[in-house]
Coordinates of C-alpha atoms in Angstrom, one line a residue:
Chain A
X14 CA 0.0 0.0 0.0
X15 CA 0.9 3.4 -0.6
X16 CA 3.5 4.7 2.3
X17 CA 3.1 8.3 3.8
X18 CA 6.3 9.6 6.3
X19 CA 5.9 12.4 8.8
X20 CA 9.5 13.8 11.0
X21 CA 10.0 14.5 13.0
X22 CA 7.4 12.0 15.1
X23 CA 8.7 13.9 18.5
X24 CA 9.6 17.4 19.3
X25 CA 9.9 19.4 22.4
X26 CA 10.0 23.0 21.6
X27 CA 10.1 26.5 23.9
X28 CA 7.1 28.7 23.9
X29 CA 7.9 31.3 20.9
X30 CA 9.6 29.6 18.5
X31 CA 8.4 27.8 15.7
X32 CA 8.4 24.0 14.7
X33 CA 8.3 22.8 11.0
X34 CA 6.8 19.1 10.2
X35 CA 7.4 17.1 7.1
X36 CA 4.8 15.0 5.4
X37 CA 6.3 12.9 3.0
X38 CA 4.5 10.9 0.3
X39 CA 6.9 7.8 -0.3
X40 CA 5.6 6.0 -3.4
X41 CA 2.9 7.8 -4.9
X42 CA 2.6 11.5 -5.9
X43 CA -0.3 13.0 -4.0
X44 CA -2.4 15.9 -5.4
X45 CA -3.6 17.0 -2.1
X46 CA -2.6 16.7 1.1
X47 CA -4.2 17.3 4.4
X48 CA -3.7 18.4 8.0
X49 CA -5.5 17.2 11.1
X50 CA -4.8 18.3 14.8
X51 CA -5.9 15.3 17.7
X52 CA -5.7 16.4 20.8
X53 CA -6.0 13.9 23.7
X54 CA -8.9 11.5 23.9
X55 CA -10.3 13.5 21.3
X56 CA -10.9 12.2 17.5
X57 CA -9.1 14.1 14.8
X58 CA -9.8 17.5 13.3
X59 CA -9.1 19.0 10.0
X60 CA -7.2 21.9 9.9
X61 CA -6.5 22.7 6.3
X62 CA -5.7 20.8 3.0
X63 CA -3.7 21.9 0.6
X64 CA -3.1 21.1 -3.2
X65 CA 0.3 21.0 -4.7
X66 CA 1.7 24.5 -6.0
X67 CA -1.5 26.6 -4.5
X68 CA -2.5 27.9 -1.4
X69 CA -4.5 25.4 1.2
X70 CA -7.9 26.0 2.7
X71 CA -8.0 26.3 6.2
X72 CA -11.1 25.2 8.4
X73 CA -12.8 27.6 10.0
X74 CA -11.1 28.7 13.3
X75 CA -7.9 27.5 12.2
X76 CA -5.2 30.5 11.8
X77 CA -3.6 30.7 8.6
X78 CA -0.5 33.1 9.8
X79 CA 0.0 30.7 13.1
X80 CA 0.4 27.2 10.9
X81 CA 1.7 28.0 7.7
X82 CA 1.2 25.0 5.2
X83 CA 3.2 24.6 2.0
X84 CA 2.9 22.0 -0.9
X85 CA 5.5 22.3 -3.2
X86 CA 5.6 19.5 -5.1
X87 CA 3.7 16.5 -5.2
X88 CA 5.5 14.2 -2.7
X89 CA 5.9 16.9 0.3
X90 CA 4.1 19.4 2.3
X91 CA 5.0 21.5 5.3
X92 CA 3.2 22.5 8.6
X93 CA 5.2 25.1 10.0
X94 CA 3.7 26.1 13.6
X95 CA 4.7 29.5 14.0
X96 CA 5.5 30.8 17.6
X97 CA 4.3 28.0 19.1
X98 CA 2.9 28.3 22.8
X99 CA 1.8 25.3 24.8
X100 CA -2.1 25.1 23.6
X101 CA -0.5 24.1 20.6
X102 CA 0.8 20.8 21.8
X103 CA -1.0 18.0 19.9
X104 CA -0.8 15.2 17.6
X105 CA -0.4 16.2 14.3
X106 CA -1.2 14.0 11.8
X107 CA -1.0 14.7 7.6
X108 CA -2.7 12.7 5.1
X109 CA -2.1 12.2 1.3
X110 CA -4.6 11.2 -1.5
X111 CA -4.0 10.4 -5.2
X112 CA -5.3 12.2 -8.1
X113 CA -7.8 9.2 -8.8
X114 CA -11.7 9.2 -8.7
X115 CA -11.5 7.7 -5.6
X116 CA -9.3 9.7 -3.6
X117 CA -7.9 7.1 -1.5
X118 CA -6.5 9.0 1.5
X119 CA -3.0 7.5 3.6
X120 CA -2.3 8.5 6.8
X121 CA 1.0 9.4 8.5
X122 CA 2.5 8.1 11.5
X123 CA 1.9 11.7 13.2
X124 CA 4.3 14.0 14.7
X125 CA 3.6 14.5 18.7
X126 CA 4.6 18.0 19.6
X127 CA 5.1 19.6 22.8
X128 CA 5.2 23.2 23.6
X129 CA 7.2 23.9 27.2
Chain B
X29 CA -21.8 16.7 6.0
X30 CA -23.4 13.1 6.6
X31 CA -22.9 11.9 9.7
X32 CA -22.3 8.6 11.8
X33 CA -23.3 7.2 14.9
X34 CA -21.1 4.4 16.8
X35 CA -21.2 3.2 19.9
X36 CA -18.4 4.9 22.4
X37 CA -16.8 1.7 23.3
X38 CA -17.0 -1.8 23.1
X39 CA -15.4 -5.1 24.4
X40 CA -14.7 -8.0 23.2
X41 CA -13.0 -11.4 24.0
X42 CA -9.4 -12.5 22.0
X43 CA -9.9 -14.7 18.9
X44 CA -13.4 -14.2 19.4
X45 CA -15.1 -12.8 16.7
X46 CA -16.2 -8.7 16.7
X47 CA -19.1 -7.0 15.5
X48 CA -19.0 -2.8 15.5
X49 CA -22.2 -1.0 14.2
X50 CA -22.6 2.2 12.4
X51 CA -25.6 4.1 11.7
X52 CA -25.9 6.6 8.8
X53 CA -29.5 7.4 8.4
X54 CA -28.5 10.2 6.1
X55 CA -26.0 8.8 3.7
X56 CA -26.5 10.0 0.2
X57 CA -26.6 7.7 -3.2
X58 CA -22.6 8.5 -3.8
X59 CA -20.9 8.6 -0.1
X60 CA -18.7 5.4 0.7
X61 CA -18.5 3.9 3.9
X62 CA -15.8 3.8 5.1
X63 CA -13.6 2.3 8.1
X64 CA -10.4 3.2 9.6
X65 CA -8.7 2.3 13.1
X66 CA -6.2 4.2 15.0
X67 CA -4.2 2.7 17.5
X68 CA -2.8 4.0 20.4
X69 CA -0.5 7.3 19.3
X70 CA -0.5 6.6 15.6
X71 CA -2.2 7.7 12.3
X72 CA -5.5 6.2 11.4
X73 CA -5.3 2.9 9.4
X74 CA -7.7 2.4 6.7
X75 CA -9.4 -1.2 7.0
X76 CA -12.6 -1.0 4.4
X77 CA -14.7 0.6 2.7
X78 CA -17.8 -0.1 0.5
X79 CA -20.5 1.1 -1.0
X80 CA -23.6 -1.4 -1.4
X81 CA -22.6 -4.6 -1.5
X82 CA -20.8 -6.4 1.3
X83 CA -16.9 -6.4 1.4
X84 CA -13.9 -8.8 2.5
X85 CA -10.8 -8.2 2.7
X86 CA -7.9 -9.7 4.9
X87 CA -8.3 -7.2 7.5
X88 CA -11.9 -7.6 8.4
X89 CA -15.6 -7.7 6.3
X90 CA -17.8 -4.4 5.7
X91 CA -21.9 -5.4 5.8
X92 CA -24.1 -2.9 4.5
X93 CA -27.6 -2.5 5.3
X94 CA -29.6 -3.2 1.9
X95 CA -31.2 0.2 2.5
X96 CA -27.4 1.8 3.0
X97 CA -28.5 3.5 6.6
X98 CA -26.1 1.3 9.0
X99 CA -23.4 -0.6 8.4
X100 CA -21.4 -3.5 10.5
X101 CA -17.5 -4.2 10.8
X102 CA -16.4 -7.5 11.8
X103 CA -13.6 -8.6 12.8
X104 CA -13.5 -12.8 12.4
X105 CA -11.1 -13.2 15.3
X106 CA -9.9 -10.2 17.5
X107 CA -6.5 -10.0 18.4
X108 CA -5.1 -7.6 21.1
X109 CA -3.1 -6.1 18.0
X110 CA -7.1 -5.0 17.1
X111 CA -7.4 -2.8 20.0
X112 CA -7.9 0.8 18.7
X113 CA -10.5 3.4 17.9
X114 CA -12.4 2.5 14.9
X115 CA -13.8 5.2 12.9
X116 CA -16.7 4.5 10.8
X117 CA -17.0 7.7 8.1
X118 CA -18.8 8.5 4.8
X119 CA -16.8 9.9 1.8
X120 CA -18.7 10.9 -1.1
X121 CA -14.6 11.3 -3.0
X122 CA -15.1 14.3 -4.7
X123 CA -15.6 16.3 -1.5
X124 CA -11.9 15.7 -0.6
X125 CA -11.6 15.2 3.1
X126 CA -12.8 12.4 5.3
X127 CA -14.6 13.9 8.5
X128 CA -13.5 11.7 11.6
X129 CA -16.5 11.1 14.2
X130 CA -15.4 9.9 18.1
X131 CA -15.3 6.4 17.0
X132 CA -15.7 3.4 18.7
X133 CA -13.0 2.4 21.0
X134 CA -12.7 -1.7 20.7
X135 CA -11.0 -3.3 24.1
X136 CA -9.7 -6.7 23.2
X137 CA -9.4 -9.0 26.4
X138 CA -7.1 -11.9 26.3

């Protein structure tokens, strides 16, 4: 099956400083990629998706200057958490899905963040 | 958005076999069903999906309700390795993203 990659999985990060994840599709290209958020015990939520070489749409309530997404090219996209505080520790978790009629998506492993 | 109903939790017994409902009362004529698990700190896991008719695969069968409004996952013989949160969601395809619900969360007991 068709392999997605997130890195870092872990990182510990300072309150005001900013933390960029990779999402890495491995052996497909992926049109579109999305963004979910999972806090604990909670079930995921989409934050944005993005298509490659154009801007993503954000879900409401989520802030486009504070997690800046880029696609730019067809087997990576970027979530860059801009001075992160400690709200904004989560699970982050990007998906990938091919260009066919179905739209299979394929799930990373996640990146676990922590804000001290 | 259609949406699902599942139970919050469930139990069942090792190598005994599983059955996790879904209602959709709503679906429309082109949403999928859908099922993914996630496990303990890790991405979701897609297991099946279908659309009418009933589905196997070597993970686990998809029934589907002839009128499409529920659904049931089975599991033949639960192992502790099945112990996650299964998702139940509808995708129509063309709307992009899959919506995740709270799930079910299966306990397997050895």
């Amino acid at each position: 099956g068709a392999v997605v990659s997130q890195h870092p999985s872990r990182v510990i990060c300072k309150s005001g400083t900013s933390v960029k994840i990779e999402c890495r599709s491995l052996d497909f290209q992926a049109t579109t990629m999305f963004w979910y958020r999972q806090f604990p015990k909670k079930s995921l939520m989409l934050m944005a998706t993005s298509n490659e070489g154009s801007k993503a749409t954000y879900e409401q309530g989520v802030e486009k200057d504070k997690f800046l997404i880029n696609h730019a090219s067809l087997t990576l996209s970027t979530l860059t958490v801009t001075s992160a505080h400690p709200e904004d520790s989560s699970f982050y978790i990007c998906s990938a899905s091919t260009s066919s009629a179905y739209n299979e998506q394929f799930f990373g492993p996640g990146t676990r963040l922590t804000v001290l | 958005d259609a949406k699902t109903t599942q139970p919050n939790s469930m139990e069942s017994n090792e190598e005994e076999p599983v059955h996790l409902p879904c209602n959709h009362s709503t679906i429309s004529g082109t949403d999928y069903i859908h099922w993914y698990r996630q496990l303990p700190s890790q991405g979701p896991e897609y297991v099946i999906h279908g659309l009418t008719s009933n589905v196997n695969n070597r993970m686990a069968s998809l029934a589907i309700a002839e009128d499409r409004k529920s659904s049931t996952l089975i599991l033949h013989r639960a192992t502790l390795r099945d112990a996650a949160v299964y998702y139940c969601i509808l995708y129509g395809g063309s709307q992009g993203n899959l919506i995740f619900g709270k799930g079910t969360k299966l306990s397997v007991k050895p």
